[in-house]
């Protein structure tokens, strides 16, 4: 997923990035590492340049993950503890929500998407990775792995609120986005899809 974001230049020229449900700050770590590789000439042929955001912010529910992000990324890191259902988003050029929305109920998902749209300018980017509930066994496998990982990370057992990729696209359209979908499960047993949405 992180490779695909770089390979397709999805976050290129996005000065302000907001990562909702950012966990331990993997996206920001990845972006920092990518920029170092790019500047050292250690970069795959044919890929666009590494993104050079002015600021990457993150909001994460679990304090332990926020502490880990700060320990790894240092004092310049703008990851704060909060609940994306009510935390202020401010404004951003790109909002990223990777493997998070299914922890929220349907109404909360809708509210987060409406607030994300309000935080973005016209043509602002929203990247969402979801599990495609219409993908049969691969989807069920993804769900089991997800539940197991979240239990291991200290979350209470959760009911997951999933939709098919088509339903996610319809919801995003209703919230003011135009959407492209890219399968993200190549070579794996998962049913992940990256939705690339632009504010219209
Ligand atoms: C599967 S992890 C993905 C983490 C990160 N997006 C990544 O790709 O590395 C899901 C994350 O969403 C966070 N999360 C779930 N519900 C949240 C909420 N209401 N507000 C903020 N974070 C939330 C969890 O604590 C967890 O860190």
CSV table of C-alpha atoms and ligand atoms in Angstrom, one decimal:
chain,number,residue,atom,x,y,z
A,1,UNK,CA,0.0,0.0,0.0
A,2,UNK,CA,2.7,2.5,1.0
A,3,UNK,CA,4.7,1.5,-2.1
A,4,UNK,CA,1.7,2.1,-4.3
A,5,UNK,CA,1.2,5.5,-2.8
A,6,UNK,CA,4.8,6.4,-3.8
A,7,UNK,CA,4.8,4.6,-7.2
A,8,UNK,CA,1.7,6.4,-8.4
A,9,UNK,CA,2.8,9.7,-6.9
A,10,UNK,CA,-0.5,10.0,-5.0
A,11,UNK,CA,0.8,12.3,-2.3
A,12,UNK,CA,3.1,14.3,-4.6
A,13,UNK,CA,2.6,18.1,-4.3
A,14,UNK,CA,0.3,17.8,-1.3
A,15,UNK,CA,1.8,20.3,1.3
A,16,UNK,CA,-0.5,19.4,4.2
A,17,UNK,CA,-1.2,15.7,4.8
A,18,UNK,CA,-3.6,14.5,7.6
A,19,UNK,CA,-3.5,10.8,8.5
A,20,UNK,CA,-6.7,9.8,10.4
A,21,UNK,CA,-6.2,6.7,12.6
A,22,UNK,CA,-2.5,6.9,11.9
A,23,UNK,CA,-1.5,4.1,14.4
A,24,UNK,CA,2.2,4.3,15.1
A,25,UNK,CA,2.9,6.8,12.3
A,26,UNK,CA,3.9,4.2,9.6
A,27,UNK,CA,2.8,6.5,6.8
A,28,UNK,CA,5.0,9.4,8.1
A,29,UNK,CA,7.9,7.1,8.7
A,30,UNK,CA,7.5,5.7,5.1
A,31,UNK,CA,7.4,9.2,3.6
A,32,UNK,CA,10.5,10.3,5.6
A,33,UNK,CA,12.4,7.2,4.5
A,34,UNK,CA,11.2,7.7,0.9
A,35,UNK,CA,12.5,11.2,0.8
A,36,UNK,CA,15.9,10.1,2.2
A,37,UNK,CA,16.2,7.3,-0.5
A,38,UNK,CA,15.1,9.7,-3.2
A,39,UNK,CA,17.7,12.4,-2.2
A,40,UNK,CA,20.4,9.7,-2.0
A,41,UNK,CA,19.6,8.5,-5.5
A,42,UNK,CA,18.4,5.2,-4.2
A,43,UNK,CA,15.0,5.3,-6.0
A,44,UNK,CA,13.2,3.0,-8.4
A,45,UNK,CA,13.5,3.9,-12.1
A,46,UNK,CA,10.3,5.3,-13.5
A,47,UNK,CA,8.8,6.4,-10.2
A,48,UNK,CA,7.8,10.0,-9.7
A,49,UNK,CA,9.8,12.0,-7.1
A,50,UNK,CA,9.2,11.3,-3.4
A,51,UNK,CA,6.6,13.6,-1.8
A,52,UNK,CA,8.0,16.5,0.2
A,53,UNK,CA,5.1,17.6,2.4
A,54,UNK,CA,5.5,20.7,4.5
A,55,UNK,CA,3.6,19.1,7.3
A,56,UNK,CA,2.2,15.7,8.1
A,57,UNK,CA,-0.3,15.4,11.0
A,58,UNK,CA,-1.9,12.4,12.5
A,59,UNK,CA,-4.7,11.6,14.9
A,60,UNK,CA,-4.7,8.3,16.7
A,61,UNK,CA,-7.0,6.9,19.4
A,62,UNK,CA,-4.5,4.7,21.2
A,63,UNK,CA,-2.1,6.7,23.5
A,64,UNK,CA,0.4,3.9,23.4
A,65,UNK,CA,0.6,4.1,19.6
A,66,UNK,CA,1.0,7.9,19.8
A,67,UNK,CA,3.9,7.5,22.3
A,68,UNK,CA,5.5,5.0,19.9
A,69,UNK,CA,5.2,7.4,17.0
A,70,UNK,CA,6.8,10.2,19.0
A,71,UNK,CA,9.6,7.9,20.2
A,72,UNK,CA,10.3,6.8,16.6
A,73,UNK,CA,9.8,10.1,14.8
A,74,UNK,CA,11.0,12.7,17.4
A,75,UNK,CA,9.8,16.0,18.5
A,76,UNK,CA,8.9,17.3,15.0
A,77,UNK,CA,6.2,14.7,14.8
A,78,UNK,CA,2.6,16.1,14.8
A,79,UNK,CA,0.8,13.0,15.8
A,80,UNK,CA,-1.8,13.6,18.6
A,81,UNK,CA,-4.1,11.4,20.6
A,82,UNK,CA,-7.7,11.9,19.6
A,83,UNK,CA,-10.8,10.3,18.3
A,84,UNK,CA,-11.4,11.0,14.6
A,85,UNK,CA,-15.2,11.0,15.3
A,86,UNK,CA,-14.9,14.3,17.1
A,87,UNK,CA,-11.3,15.7,16.8
A,88,UNK,CA,-10.8,18.9,14.8
A,89,UNK,CA,-9.3,18.2,11.4
A,90,UNK,CA,-8.2,21.7,10.5
A,91,UNK,CA,-7.4,22.0,6.8
A,92,UNK,CA,-5.3,19.7,4.6
A,93,UNK,CA,-4.4,19.1,1.0
A,94,UNK,CA,-4.6,15.3,1.4
A,95,UNK,CA,-6.4,13.1,4.0
A,96,UNK,CA,-5.4,9.5,4.4
A,97,UNK,CA,-7.5,6.9,6.2
A,98,UNK,CA,-5.9,3.5,5.9
A,99,UNK,CA,-7.7,0.5,7.4
A,100,UNK,CA,-9.6,2.5,9.9
A,101,UNK,CA,-13.2,3.3,8.8
A,102,UNK,CA,-14.6,-0.1,9.4
A,103,UNK,CA,-14.1,0.4,13.2
A,104,UNK,CA,-16.8,3.2,13.0
A,105,UNK,CA,-20.5,2.5,12.6
A,106,UNK,CA,-22.2,3.6,9.4
A,107,UNK,CA,-23.4,7.0,10.6
A,108,UNK,CA,-19.9,7.8,12.0
A,109,UNK,CA,-18.3,6.8,8.7
A,110,UNK,CA,-20.6,9.2,6.9
A,111,UNK,CA,-19.8,12.0,9.4
A,112,UNK,CA,-16.1,11.5,9.1
A,113,UNK,CA,-16.3,11.6,5.3
A,114,UNK,CA,-18.4,14.8,5.4
A,115,UNK,CA,-15.9,16.4,7.7
A,116,UNK,CA,-13.0,15.2,5.6
A,117,UNK,CA,-14.6,16.8,2.5
A,118,UNK,CA,-15.0,20.0,4.4
A,119,UNK,CA,-11.3,20.0,5.4
A,120,UNK,CA,-10.2,19.7,1.8
A,121,UNK,CA,-10.0,22.2,-1.0
A,122,UNK,CA,-11.5,21.5,-4.4
A,123,UNK,CA,-9.5,18.7,-6.0
A,124,UNK,CA,-8.1,17.9,-2.5
A,125,UNK,CA,-7.2,14.2,-2.2
A,126,UNK,CA,-8.8,11.6,0.1
A,127,UNK,CA,-7.1,8.2,0.2
A,128,UNK,CA,-9.0,5.4,1.9
A,129,UNK,CA,-8.1,1.8,2.1
A,130,UNK,CA,-11.0,-0.6,2.8
A,131,UNK,CA,-11.7,-4.3,2.8
A,132,UNK,CA,-14.1,-5.1,0.0
A,133,UNK,CA,-17.1,-6.9,1.7
A,134,UNK,CA,-18.1,-8.3,-1.7
A,135,UNK,CA,-14.9,-10.3,-2.1
A,136,UNK,CA,-16.1,-13.5,-0.4
A,137,UNK,CA,-13.5,-15.7,1.3
A,138,UNK,CA,-10.7,-13.3,0.8
A,139,UNK,CA,-12.8,-10.7,2.7
A,140,UNK,CA,-13.5,-13.0,5.5
A,141,UNK,CA,-9.8,-13.9,5.8
A,142,UNK,CA,-9.0,-10.2,5.9
A,143,UNK,CA,-11.5,-9.7,8.7
A,144,UNK,CA,-10.2,-12.5,10.9
A,145,UNK,CA,-6.6,-11.2,10.5
A,146,UNK,CA,-7.8,-7.7,11.3
A,147,UNK,CA,-9.6,-8.8,14.5
A,148,UNK,CA,-6.6,-10.8,15.7
A,149,UNK,CA,-4.2,-7.9,15.1
A,150,UNK,CA,-6.5,-5.4,16.9
A,151,UNK,CA,-6.8,-7.8,19.9
A,152,UNK,CA,-3.0,-8.2,20.0
A,153,UNK,CA,-2.7,-4.4,20.0
A,154,UNK,CA,-4.9,-4.0,23.0
A,155,UNK,CA,-8.3,-3.0,21.5
A,156,UNK,CA,-11.5,-4.6,22.9
A,157,UNK,CA,-13.1,-7.1,20.5
A,158,UNK,CA,-14.9,-4.9,17.9
A,159,UNK,CA,-17.8,-5.2,15.6
A,160,UNK,CA,-16.6,-4.2,12.2
A,161,UNK,CA,-18.8,-2.2,9.9
A,162,UNK,CA,-17.9,-3.1,6.4
A,163,UNK,CA,-19.2,-2.3,2.9
A,164,UNK,CA,-18.5,-3.5,-0.6
A,165,UNK,CA,-16.1,-1.4,-2.7
A,166,UNK,CA,-19.1,-0.3,-4.8
A,167,UNK,CA,-21.0,0.8,-1.6
A,168,UNK,CA,-17.9,2.8,-0.4
A,169,UNK,CA,-17.7,4.5,-3.8
A,170,UNK,CA,-21.3,5.4,-3.7
A,171,UNK,CA,-20.9,6.9,-0.2
A,172,UNK,CA,-17.9,8.9,-1.3
A,173,UNK,CA,-19.8,10.2,-4.3
A,174,UNK,CA,-22.6,11.3,-2.0
A,175,UNK,CA,-20.1,13.1,0.2
A,176,UNK,CA,-18.7,15.2,-2.7
A,177,UNK,CA,-15.9,13.1,-4.1
A,178,UNK,CA,-15.1,11.6,-7.5
A,179,UNK,CA,-13.5,8.1,-6.9
A,180,UNK,CA,-11.2,5.7,-8.5
A,181,UNK,CA,-10.5,2.2,-7.0
A,182,UNK,CA,-7.2,0.3,-7.1
A,183,UNK,CA,-7.0,-3.3,-5.9
A,184,UNK,CA,-4.3,-3.6,-3.2
A,185,UNK,CA,-4.3,-7.3,-2.6
A,186,UNK,CA,-2.0,-8.5,-5.4
A,187,UNK,CA,0.0,-11.5,-4.3
A,188,UNK,CA,-1.9,-11.7,-0.9
A,189,UNK,CA,-5.0,-13.4,0.4
A,190,UNK,CA,-6.6,-10.1,1.4
A,191,UNK,CA,-9.4,-8.1,-0.1
A,192,UNK,CA,-8.0,-4.6,0.2
A,193,UNK,CA,-8.9,-1.8,-2.1
A,194,UNK,CA,-7.4,1.7,-2.2
A,195,UNK,CA,-10.0,4.3,-3.0
A,196,UNK,CA,-8.5,7.4,-4.5
A,197,UNK,CA,-11.1,10.2,-4.1
A,198,UNK,CA,-10.8,13.8,-5.2
A,199,UNK,CA,-13.0,16.6,-3.8
A,200,UNK,CA,-15.4,18.0,-6.4
B,1,LIG,C1,-5.4,-1.3,11.4
B,1,LIG,S1,-4.7,0.2,12.2
B,1,LIG,C2,-4.1,1.1,10.9
B,1,LIG,C3,-3.1,2.1,11.3
B,1,LIG,C4,-2.6,3.1,10.2
B,1,LIG,N1,-3.6,3.7,9.5
B,1,LIG,C5,-1.7,2.3,9.3
B,1,LIG,O1,-2.1,2.1,8.1
B,1,LIG,O2,-0.6,1.9,9.7
B,1,LIG,C6,-6.2,1.0,12.6
B,1,LIG,C7,-5.9,2.2,13.5
B,1,LIG,O3,-7.1,3.0,13.6
B,1,LIG,C8,-7.2,3.5,15.0
B,1,LIG,N2,-8.5,3.9,15.3
B,1,LIG,C9,-9.7,3.2,15.3
B,1,LIG,N3,-10.7,3.9,15.6
B,1,LIG,C10,-10.3,5.2,15.8
B,1,LIG,C11,-10.9,6.4,16.1
B,1,LIG,N4,-12.2,6.5,16.4
B,1,LIG,N5,-10.1,7.6,16.2
B,1,LIG,C12,-8.8,7.5,16.0
B,1,LIG,N6,-8.1,6.3,15.6
B,1,LIG,C13,-8.9,5.2,15.5
B,1,LIG,C14,-6.7,2.3,15.8
B,1,LIG,O4,-6.4,2.6,17.1
B,1,LIG,C15,-5.6,1.8,14.9
B,1,LIG,O5,-4.3,2.4,15.3
